[in-house]
Short mmCIF file of N, CA and C in Angstrom, two decimals:
data_model
loop_
_atom_site.label_atom_id
_atom_site.label_comp_id
_atom_site.label_asym_id
_atom_site.label_seq_id
_atom_site.Cartn_x
_atom_site.Cartn_y
_atom_site.Cartn_z
N MET A 1 -133.29 13.58 -102.13
CA MET A 1 -134.54 14.02 -102.70
C MET A 1 -134.44 13.94 -104.23
N PRO A 2 -135.41 13.30 -104.90
CA PRO A 2 -135.29 13.17 -106.34
C PRO A 2 -135.44 14.52 -107.05
N HIS A 3 -134.70 14.68 -108.12
CA HIS A 3 -134.79 15.94 -108.84
C HIS A 3 -135.18 15.76 -110.29
N SER A 4 -135.18 14.51 -110.79
CA SER A 4 -135.60 14.30 -112.17
C SER A 4 -136.86 13.45 -112.19
N PHE A 5 -137.75 13.75 -113.10
CA PHE A 5 -139.05 13.08 -113.14
C PHE A 5 -139.30 12.53 -114.55
N GLY A 6 -138.29 11.99 -115.18
CA GLY A 6 -138.42 11.45 -116.54
C GLY A 6 -139.14 10.13 -116.56
N TYR A 7 -139.29 9.60 -117.79
CA TYR A 7 -140.02 8.34 -118.00
C TYR A 7 -139.35 7.18 -117.30
N ARG A 8 -138.00 7.18 -117.24
CA ARG A 8 -137.26 6.10 -116.60
C ARG A 8 -136.58 6.57 -115.31
N ALA A 9 -137.10 7.58 -114.67
CA ALA A 9 -136.50 8.09 -113.44
C ALA A 9 -136.57 7.06 -112.34
N ARG A 10 -135.49 6.92 -111.57
CA ARG A 10 -135.37 6.03 -110.42
C ARG A 10 -135.58 4.55 -110.81
N THR A 11 -134.99 4.15 -111.93
CA THR A 11 -135.06 2.75 -112.36
C THR A 11 -133.67 2.13 -112.47
N ARG A 12 -132.71 2.70 -111.73
CA ARG A 12 -131.33 2.23 -111.85
C ARG A 12 -131.18 0.76 -111.53
N HIS A 13 -131.83 0.28 -110.51
CA HIS A 13 -131.73 -1.14 -110.14
C HIS A 13 -132.86 -1.97 -110.73
N MET A 14 -133.98 -1.33 -111.02
CA MET A 14 -135.15 -2.04 -111.51
C MET A 14 -134.90 -2.62 -112.90
N PHE A 15 -134.29 -1.85 -113.81
CA PHE A 15 -134.12 -2.29 -115.17
C PHE A 15 -132.77 -2.93 -115.45
N LYS A 16 -131.93 -3.09 -114.46
CA LYS A 16 -130.60 -3.64 -114.75
C LYS A 16 -130.68 -5.13 -115.06
N ARG A 17 -129.79 -5.61 -115.90
CA ARG A 17 -129.73 -7.02 -116.24
C ARG A 17 -129.14 -7.82 -115.10
N GLY A 18 -129.47 -9.09 -115.02
CA GLY A 18 -128.96 -9.93 -113.94
C GLY A 18 -127.49 -10.29 -114.15
N PHE A 19 -126.93 -10.95 -113.16
CA PHE A 19 -125.53 -11.37 -113.21
C PHE A 19 -125.33 -12.38 -114.35
N LYS A 20 -124.37 -12.13 -115.22
CA LYS A 20 -124.05 -12.93 -116.39
C LYS A 20 -125.21 -13.02 -117.40
N GLU A 21 -126.05 -12.01 -117.40
CA GLU A 21 -127.16 -11.96 -118.35
C GLU A 21 -127.07 -10.74 -119.26
N HIS A 22 -125.90 -10.11 -119.31
CA HIS A 22 -125.74 -8.92 -120.14
C HIS A 22 -125.58 -9.31 -121.61
N GLY A 23 -125.69 -8.36 -122.48
CA GLY A 23 -125.51 -8.62 -123.89
C GLY A 23 -126.83 -8.65 -124.64
N PRO A 24 -126.78 -9.10 -125.90
CA PRO A 24 -128.00 -9.09 -126.72
C PRO A 24 -129.03 -10.09 -126.20
N VAL A 25 -130.25 -9.89 -126.66
CA VAL A 25 -131.37 -10.75 -126.26
C VAL A 25 -131.21 -12.10 -126.94
N LYS A 26 -131.48 -13.19 -126.21
CA LYS A 26 -131.36 -14.54 -126.78
C LYS A 26 -132.42 -14.75 -127.84
N LEU A 27 -132.07 -15.51 -128.88
CA LEU A 27 -133.00 -15.73 -129.98
C LEU A 27 -134.19 -16.57 -129.55
N SER A 28 -134.05 -17.41 -128.52
CA SER A 28 -135.16 -18.23 -128.05
C SER A 28 -136.30 -17.37 -127.53
N THR A 29 -135.99 -16.12 -127.15
CA THR A 29 -137.03 -15.21 -126.67
C THR A 29 -138.06 -14.95 -127.77
N TYR A 30 -137.59 -14.91 -129.02
CA TYR A 30 -138.48 -14.59 -130.14
C TYR A 30 -139.25 -15.80 -130.63
N LEU A 31 -138.88 -16.99 -130.20
CA LEU A 31 -139.51 -18.21 -130.69
C LEU A 31 -140.67 -18.67 -129.81
N ILE A 32 -140.93 -17.97 -128.72
CA ILE A 32 -142.03 -18.34 -127.81
C ILE A 32 -143.34 -17.87 -128.41
N ASN A 33 -144.31 -18.75 -128.46
CA ASN A 33 -145.63 -18.41 -128.98
C ASN A 33 -146.50 -17.81 -127.88
N TYR A 34 -147.16 -16.72 -128.19
CA TYR A 34 -148.10 -16.11 -127.26
C TYR A 34 -149.47 -16.08 -127.92
N ARG A 35 -150.50 -16.45 -127.19
CA ARG A 35 -151.87 -16.48 -127.71
C ARG A 35 -152.74 -15.56 -126.87
N ILE A 36 -153.85 -15.14 -127.46
CA ILE A 36 -154.79 -14.29 -126.74
C ILE A 36 -155.32 -15.09 -125.54
N GLY A 37 -155.33 -14.47 -124.38
CA GLY A 37 -155.81 -15.12 -123.16
C GLY A 37 -154.70 -15.66 -122.30
N ASP A 38 -153.45 -15.70 -122.81
CA ASP A 38 -152.32 -16.18 -122.00
C ASP A 38 -152.05 -15.19 -120.87
N ILE A 39 -151.66 -15.71 -119.72
CA ILE A 39 -151.28 -14.89 -118.57
C ILE A 39 -149.77 -14.71 -118.61
N VAL A 40 -149.31 -13.45 -118.62
CA VAL A 40 -147.88 -13.16 -118.74
C VAL A 40 -147.42 -12.24 -117.62
N ASP A 41 -146.14 -12.38 -117.29
CA ASP A 41 -145.50 -11.46 -116.34
C ASP A 41 -144.72 -10.42 -117.14
N ILE A 42 -144.79 -9.19 -116.72
CA ILE A 42 -144.07 -8.11 -117.42
C ILE A 42 -142.78 -7.86 -116.68
N LYS A 43 -141.65 -8.05 -117.39
CA LYS A 43 -140.35 -7.77 -116.82
C LYS A 43 -139.50 -7.11 -117.92
N ALA A 44 -139.24 -5.85 -117.73
CA ALA A 44 -138.52 -5.10 -118.77
C ALA A 44 -137.12 -5.61 -118.95
N ASN A 45 -136.70 -5.73 -120.22
CA ASN A 45 -135.35 -6.15 -120.57
C ASN A 45 -134.61 -4.93 -121.06
N ALA A 46 -133.57 -4.52 -120.33
CA ALA A 46 -132.88 -3.26 -120.63
C ALA A 46 -132.09 -3.32 -121.92
N ALA A 47 -131.86 -4.50 -122.48
CA ALA A 47 -131.11 -4.59 -123.73
C ALA A 47 -131.95 -4.13 -124.91
N GLN A 48 -133.24 -4.09 -124.77
CA GLN A 48 -134.13 -3.67 -125.85
C GLN A 48 -134.98 -2.50 -125.35
N GLN A 49 -134.65 -1.29 -125.83
CA GLN A 49 -135.37 -0.13 -125.34
C GLN A 49 -136.70 0.09 -126.05
N LYS A 50 -136.86 -0.49 -127.25
CA LYS A 50 -138.13 -0.33 -127.96
C LYS A 50 -139.20 -1.18 -127.29
N GLY A 51 -140.41 -0.68 -127.27
CA GLY A 51 -141.53 -1.42 -126.72
C GLY A 51 -141.39 -1.75 -125.24
N MET A 52 -140.67 -0.89 -124.52
CA MET A 52 -140.41 -1.13 -123.10
C MET A 52 -141.58 -0.61 -122.26
N PRO A 53 -141.98 -1.29 -121.22
CA PRO A 53 -143.09 -0.81 -120.40
C PRO A 53 -142.66 0.32 -119.50
N HIS A 54 -143.63 1.09 -119.03
CA HIS A 54 -143.35 2.10 -117.99
C HIS A 54 -142.98 1.37 -116.73
N LYS A 55 -142.22 2.04 -115.87
CA LYS A 55 -141.73 1.41 -114.65
C LYS A 55 -142.85 0.90 -113.74
N TYR A 56 -144.04 1.47 -113.84
CA TYR A 56 -145.15 1.00 -113.00
C TYR A 56 -145.50 -0.45 -113.32
N TYR A 57 -145.43 -0.84 -114.60
CA TYR A 57 -145.87 -2.15 -115.03
C TYR A 57 -144.80 -3.23 -114.84
N HIS A 58 -143.58 -2.86 -114.49
CA HIS A 58 -142.50 -3.82 -114.29
C HIS A 58 -142.84 -4.70 -113.09
N GLY A 59 -142.93 -6.01 -113.31
CA GLY A 59 -143.24 -6.95 -112.25
C GLY A 59 -144.72 -7.25 -112.13
N ARG A 60 -145.57 -6.68 -113.00
CA ARG A 60 -147.01 -6.91 -112.95
C ARG A 60 -147.39 -8.09 -113.82
N THR A 61 -148.55 -8.63 -113.57
CA THR A 61 -149.07 -9.75 -114.35
C THR A 61 -150.32 -9.30 -115.09
N GLY A 62 -150.43 -9.72 -116.35
CA GLY A 62 -151.59 -9.32 -117.14
C GLY A 62 -152.00 -10.42 -118.10
N ILE A 63 -153.05 -10.13 -118.87
CA ILE A 63 -153.63 -11.10 -119.82
C ILE A 63 -153.46 -10.52 -121.23
N ILE A 64 -153.00 -11.36 -122.17
CA ILE A 64 -152.79 -10.90 -123.54
C ILE A 64 -154.15 -10.76 -124.22
N TYR A 65 -154.34 -9.59 -124.89
CA TYR A 65 -155.58 -9.38 -125.64
C TYR A 65 -155.31 -9.14 -127.13
N ASN A 66 -154.05 -8.95 -127.53
CA ASN A 66 -153.74 -8.70 -128.93
C ASN A 66 -152.34 -9.20 -129.21
N VAL A 67 -152.12 -9.81 -130.40
CA VAL A 67 -150.81 -10.31 -130.78
C VAL A 67 -150.46 -9.74 -132.15
N THR A 68 -149.26 -9.15 -132.27
CA THR A 68 -148.74 -8.65 -133.53
C THR A 68 -147.41 -9.35 -133.79
N PRO A 69 -146.77 -9.16 -134.95
CA PRO A 69 -145.53 -9.89 -135.22
C PRO A 69 -144.40 -9.68 -134.22
N HIS A 70 -144.25 -8.47 -133.68
CA HIS A 70 -143.14 -8.21 -132.76
C HIS A 70 -143.57 -7.87 -131.35
N ALA A 71 -144.88 -7.68 -131.15
CA ALA A 71 -145.34 -7.21 -129.84
C ALA A 71 -146.66 -7.86 -129.47
N VAL A 72 -147.07 -7.64 -128.24
CA VAL A 72 -148.37 -8.12 -127.77
C VAL A 72 -149.03 -7.00 -126.97
N GLY A 73 -150.34 -7.04 -126.91
CA GLY A 73 -151.09 -6.14 -126.07
C GLY A 73 -151.49 -6.86 -124.80
N VAL A 74 -151.27 -6.22 -123.66
CA VAL A 74 -151.54 -6.84 -122.36
C VAL A 74 -152.50 -5.98 -121.57
N ILE A 75 -153.47 -6.63 -120.93
CA ILE A 75 -154.39 -5.94 -120.04
C ILE A 75 -153.86 -6.09 -118.63
N VAL A 76 -153.66 -4.94 -117.96
CA VAL A 76 -153.19 -4.93 -116.58
C VAL A 76 -154.17 -4.09 -115.78
N TYR A 77 -154.54 -4.55 -114.59
CA TYR A 77 -155.44 -3.78 -113.73
C TYR A 77 -154.64 -2.93 -112.77
N LYS A 78 -154.94 -1.62 -112.79
CA LYS A 78 -154.20 -0.65 -111.98
C LYS A 78 -155.15 -0.05 -110.94
N VAL A 79 -154.70 0.05 -109.71
CA VAL A 79 -155.51 0.64 -108.66
C VAL A 79 -155.34 2.15 -108.72
N VAL A 80 -156.46 2.84 -108.96
CA VAL A 80 -156.46 4.31 -108.98
C VAL A 80 -157.56 4.76 -108.04
N GLY A 81 -157.16 5.33 -106.94
CA GLY A 81 -158.15 5.73 -105.92
C GLY A 81 -158.81 4.52 -105.31
N ASN A 82 -160.15 4.44 -105.50
CA ASN A 82 -160.89 3.32 -104.90
C ASN A 82 -161.41 2.35 -105.95
N ARG A 83 -160.78 2.30 -107.11
CA ARG A 83 -161.27 1.43 -108.18
C ARG A 83 -160.10 0.83 -108.96
N TYR A 84 -160.43 -0.19 -109.75
CA TYR A 84 -159.47 -0.82 -110.64
C TYR A 84 -159.72 -0.32 -112.06
N LEU A 85 -158.66 0.20 -112.69
CA LEU A 85 -158.77 0.60 -114.09
C LEU A 85 -158.10 -0.44 -114.96
N GLU A 86 -158.74 -0.77 -116.06
CA GLU A 86 -158.15 -1.73 -117.01
C GLU A 86 -157.23 -0.95 -117.94
N LYS A 87 -155.92 -1.20 -117.82
CA LYS A 87 -154.93 -0.50 -118.67
C LYS A 87 -154.50 -1.47 -119.76
N ARG A 88 -154.46 -1.01 -121.00
CA ARG A 88 -154.04 -1.80 -122.12
C ARG A 88 -152.67 -1.31 -122.55
N VAL A 89 -151.65 -2.18 -122.40
CA VAL A 89 -150.27 -1.83 -122.62
C VAL A 89 -149.75 -2.65 -123.80
N ASN A 90 -149.07 -1.99 -124.74
CA ASN A 90 -148.45 -2.70 -125.86
C ASN A 90 -146.95 -2.85 -125.59
N LEU A 91 -146.47 -4.08 -125.59
CA LEU A 91 -145.09 -4.40 -125.23
C LEU A 91 -144.47 -5.31 -126.27
N ARG A 92 -143.18 -5.15 -126.45
CA ARG A 92 -142.46 -6.13 -127.29
C ARG A 92 -142.28 -7.41 -126.51
N VAL A 93 -142.07 -8.52 -127.23
CA VAL A 93 -142.03 -9.84 -126.59
C VAL A 93 -140.79 -10.00 -125.71
N GLU A 94 -139.78 -9.14 -125.87
CA GLU A 94 -138.58 -9.24 -125.01
C GLU A 94 -138.90 -8.89 -123.57
N HIS A 95 -139.99 -8.19 -123.34
CA HIS A 95 -140.30 -7.67 -122.01
C HIS A 95 -141.37 -8.49 -121.28
N ILE A 96 -141.77 -9.62 -121.83
CA ILE A 96 -142.78 -10.45 -121.17
C ILE A 96 -142.33 -11.90 -121.12
N ARG A 97 -142.95 -12.68 -120.28
CA ARG A 97 -142.72 -14.12 -120.19
C ARG A 97 -143.99 -14.77 -119.65
N HIS A 98 -144.19 -16.04 -119.99
CA HIS A 98 -145.37 -16.74 -119.51
C HIS A 98 -145.31 -16.81 -117.98
N SER A 99 -146.46 -16.57 -117.37
CA SER A 99 -146.55 -16.57 -115.90
C SER A 99 -146.75 -18.00 -115.39
N GLY A 100 -146.20 -18.29 -114.26
CA GLY A 100 -146.38 -19.58 -113.60
C GLY A 100 -147.43 -19.55 -112.52
N CYS A 101 -148.25 -18.48 -112.51
CA CYS A 101 -149.20 -18.31 -111.42
C CYS A 101 -150.29 -19.38 -111.43
N ARG A 102 -150.66 -19.90 -112.58
CA ARG A 102 -151.72 -20.91 -112.66
C ARG A 102 -151.17 -22.32 -112.75
N GLN A 103 -149.86 -22.50 -112.74
CA GLN A 103 -149.28 -23.82 -112.98
C GLN A 103 -149.68 -24.82 -111.90
N GLU A 104 -149.65 -24.38 -110.64
CA GLU A 104 -150.03 -25.28 -109.54
C GLU A 104 -151.49 -25.74 -109.70
N PHE A 105 -152.35 -24.81 -110.08
CA PHE A 105 -153.76 -25.13 -110.30
C PHE A 105 -153.94 -26.14 -111.43
N LEU A 106 -153.25 -25.92 -112.55
CA LEU A 106 -153.37 -26.83 -113.70
C LEU A 106 -152.83 -28.21 -113.37
N ASP A 107 -151.73 -28.28 -112.60
CA ASP A 107 -151.20 -29.59 -112.17
C ASP A 107 -152.21 -30.31 -111.27
N ARG A 108 -152.88 -29.55 -110.40
CA ARG A 108 -153.86 -30.13 -109.49
C ARG A 108 -155.07 -30.66 -110.28
N VAL A 109 -155.47 -29.94 -111.32
CA VAL A 109 -156.60 -30.40 -112.15
C VAL A 109 -156.25 -31.73 -112.80
N GLN A 110 -155.04 -31.85 -113.35
CA GLN A 110 -154.64 -33.09 -114.00
C GLN A 110 -154.56 -34.24 -112.99
N SER A 111 -153.97 -34.00 -111.82
CA SER A 111 -153.85 -35.07 -110.83
C SER A 111 -155.25 -35.49 -110.32
N ASN A 112 -156.18 -34.54 -110.20
CA ASN A 112 -157.54 -34.85 -109.78
C ASN A 112 -158.25 -35.69 -110.83
N ARG A 113 -158.02 -35.38 -112.11
CA ARG A 113 -158.64 -36.17 -113.19
C ARG A 113 -158.16 -37.62 -113.14
N ARG A 114 -156.82 -37.75 -112.96
CA ARG A 114 -156.23 -39.11 -112.89
C ARG A 114 -156.80 -39.88 -111.71
N ALA A 115 -156.84 -39.23 -110.54
CA ALA A 115 -157.33 -39.89 -109.34
C ALA A 115 -158.81 -40.26 -109.52
N HIS A 116 -159.58 -39.38 -110.15
CA HIS A 116 -161.00 -39.65 -110.36
C HIS A 116 -161.21 -40.83 -111.31
N ALA A 117 -160.39 -40.89 -112.39
CA ALA A 117 -160.50 -41.98 -113.34
C ALA A 117 -160.14 -43.31 -112.70
N GLU A 118 -159.06 -43.33 -111.89
CA GLU A 118 -158.66 -44.57 -111.22
C GLU A 118 -159.71 -45.03 -110.24
N ALA A 119 -160.31 -44.09 -109.50
CA ALA A 119 -161.34 -44.44 -108.53
C ALA A 119 -162.58 -44.96 -109.22
N LYS A 120 -162.89 -44.42 -110.39
CA LYS A 120 -164.08 -44.86 -111.14
C LYS A 120 -163.92 -46.29 -111.64
N GLU A 121 -162.66 -46.64 -112.05
CA GLU A 121 -162.39 -48.02 -112.50
C GLU A 121 -162.60 -49.00 -111.35
N LYS A 122 -162.14 -48.62 -110.16
CA LYS A 122 -162.24 -49.51 -108.98
C LYS A 122 -163.63 -49.45 -108.35
N GLY A 123 -164.42 -48.48 -108.73
CA GLY A 123 -165.75 -48.35 -108.15
C GLY A 123 -165.74 -47.72 -106.76
N GLU A 124 -164.76 -46.89 -106.50
CA GLU A 124 -164.64 -46.24 -105.19
C GLU A 124 -164.96 -44.75 -105.32
N ARG A 125 -165.09 -44.12 -104.16
CA ARG A 125 -165.23 -42.66 -104.12
C ARG A 125 -163.94 -42.09 -103.57
N VAL A 126 -163.48 -41.00 -104.17
CA VAL A 126 -162.24 -40.40 -103.71
C VAL A 126 -162.51 -38.90 -103.47
N THR A 127 -161.90 -38.37 -102.40
CA THR A 127 -162.04 -36.95 -102.07
C THR A 127 -160.95 -36.17 -102.80
N LEU A 128 -161.38 -35.23 -103.63
CA LEU A 128 -160.44 -34.45 -104.43
C LEU A 128 -160.18 -33.08 -103.86
N LYS A 129 -160.85 -32.75 -102.76
CA LYS A 129 -160.67 -31.44 -102.16
C LYS A 129 -159.32 -31.34 -101.46
N ARG A 130 -158.81 -30.13 -101.45
CA ARG A 130 -157.57 -29.90 -100.70
C ARG A 130 -157.89 -29.87 -99.21
N ILE A 131 -157.05 -30.51 -98.42
CA ILE A 131 -157.26 -30.55 -96.97
C ILE A 131 -156.17 -29.71 -96.31
N PRO A 132 -156.54 -28.73 -95.50
CA PRO A 132 -155.51 -27.91 -94.87
C PRO A 132 -154.68 -28.74 -93.89
N ALA A 133 -153.46 -28.28 -93.64
CA ALA A 133 -152.57 -29.00 -92.72
C ALA A 133 -153.17 -28.93 -91.33
N LEU A 134 -153.37 -30.08 -90.73
CA LEU A 134 -153.96 -30.18 -89.41
C LEU A 134 -152.92 -29.92 -88.33
N PRO A 135 -153.34 -29.53 -87.15
CA PRO A 135 -152.36 -29.34 -86.08
C PRO A 135 -151.78 -30.68 -85.65
N ARG A 136 -150.61 -30.62 -85.07
CA ARG A 136 -149.95 -31.86 -84.66
C ARG A 136 -150.73 -32.53 -83.54
N GLU A 137 -150.65 -33.84 -83.48
CA GLU A 137 -151.37 -34.58 -82.46
C GLU A 137 -150.76 -34.33 -81.09
N ALA A 138 -151.60 -34.41 -80.05
CA ALA A 138 -151.11 -34.20 -78.69
C ALA A 138 -150.31 -35.40 -78.24
N ARG A 139 -149.33 -35.16 -77.40
CA ARG A 139 -148.52 -36.26 -76.84
C ARG A 139 -147.99 -35.82 -75.49
N SER A 140 -147.71 -36.78 -74.67
CA SER A 140 -147.17 -36.49 -73.34
C SER A 140 -145.72 -36.96 -73.32
N ILE A 141 -144.92 -36.20 -72.58
CA ILE A 141 -143.49 -36.52 -72.50
C ILE A 141 -143.19 -36.96 -71.07
N SER A 142 -142.50 -38.05 -70.97
CA SER A 142 -142.14 -38.57 -69.66
C SER A 142 -140.76 -38.03 -69.26
N SER A 143 -140.64 -37.68 -67.97
CA SER A 143 -139.33 -37.22 -67.48
C SER A 143 -138.64 -38.30 -66.69
N LYS A 144 -139.06 -39.56 -66.90
CA LYS A 144 -138.46 -40.66 -66.14
C LYS A 144 -136.97 -40.84 -66.47
N ASP A 145 -136.66 -41.00 -67.76
CA ASP A 145 -135.26 -41.15 -68.17
C ASP A 145 -134.79 -39.89 -68.90
N ASN A 146 -135.55 -38.84 -68.79
CA ASN A 146 -135.24 -37.60 -69.52
C ASN A 146 -135.30 -36.44 -68.52
N ALA A 147 -134.21 -36.23 -67.82
CA ALA A 147 -134.19 -35.19 -66.79
C ALA A 147 -134.26 -33.81 -67.41
N PRO A 148 -135.05 -32.89 -66.84
CA PRO A 148 -135.13 -31.53 -67.41
C PRO A 148 -133.77 -30.83 -67.32
N GLN A 149 -133.48 -30.05 -68.32
CA GLN A 149 -132.23 -29.29 -68.36
C GLN A 149 -132.53 -27.81 -68.33
N THR A 150 -131.76 -27.08 -67.57
CA THR A 150 -131.91 -25.63 -67.52
C THR A 150 -130.98 -25.01 -68.57
N MET A 151 -131.55 -24.23 -69.44
CA MET A 151 -130.75 -23.61 -70.50
C MET A 151 -130.59 -22.14 -70.20
N THR A 152 -129.37 -21.66 -70.22
CA THR A 152 -129.06 -20.25 -70.00
C THR A 152 -128.16 -19.77 -71.12
N PRO A 153 -128.26 -18.49 -71.46
CA PRO A 153 -127.38 -17.99 -72.52
C PRO A 153 -125.93 -17.91 -72.03
N ARG A 154 -125.02 -18.00 -72.99
CA ARG A 154 -123.61 -17.86 -72.63
C ARG A 154 -123.32 -16.44 -72.21
N PRO A 155 -122.41 -16.24 -71.29
CA PRO A 155 -122.05 -14.85 -70.93
C PRO A 155 -121.30 -14.22 -72.08
N TYR A 156 -121.49 -12.93 -72.25
CA TYR A 156 -120.82 -12.20 -73.32
C TYR A 156 -119.37 -12.09 -73.05
N GLU A 157 -118.55 -12.47 -74.04
CA GLU A 157 -117.11 -12.38 -73.89
C GLU A 157 -116.55 -11.84 -75.19
N THR A 158 -115.46 -11.12 -75.08
CA THR A 158 -114.75 -10.65 -76.26
C THR A 158 -113.41 -11.34 -76.32
N PHE A 159 -113.09 -11.85 -77.49
CA PHE A 159 -111.80 -12.53 -77.67
C PHE A 159 -110.96 -11.67 -78.63
N ILE A 160 -109.94 -11.08 -78.08
CA ILE A 160 -109.07 -10.21 -78.91
C ILE A 160 -107.68 -10.83 -79.00
#
């Protein structure tokens, strides 16, 4: 039963650094540009305690609404009761990273543009919609040269 209710209570495994990732923060972390409207993932870095998010926001995704020299403001939607509240959280850049949630969509937009341009040159029509995976086609199996086999589990044995 928990007995402490501090700001970082029950975060022993949540905030720990990964294997071979201990030590100071890499300088490349500070060279990443963030712009208003970017979608970012919040992941607290235990090596930097300043500007650290509350444990609730660890692992959440939000949108940047403000950029300062060392930190960014992120909008995160939190479920409270039966509604979504817009929470504005200020975090240092060590605790965020660009999200890959839209990358598949952006790649699909580019491939659709290319396919559309190629089809326009040839004067064809191309379907750009995603098609769900169809069920496998029906087939019949002959038992002429393929005799049915009875499969049974092996009997339990102990080898000591």
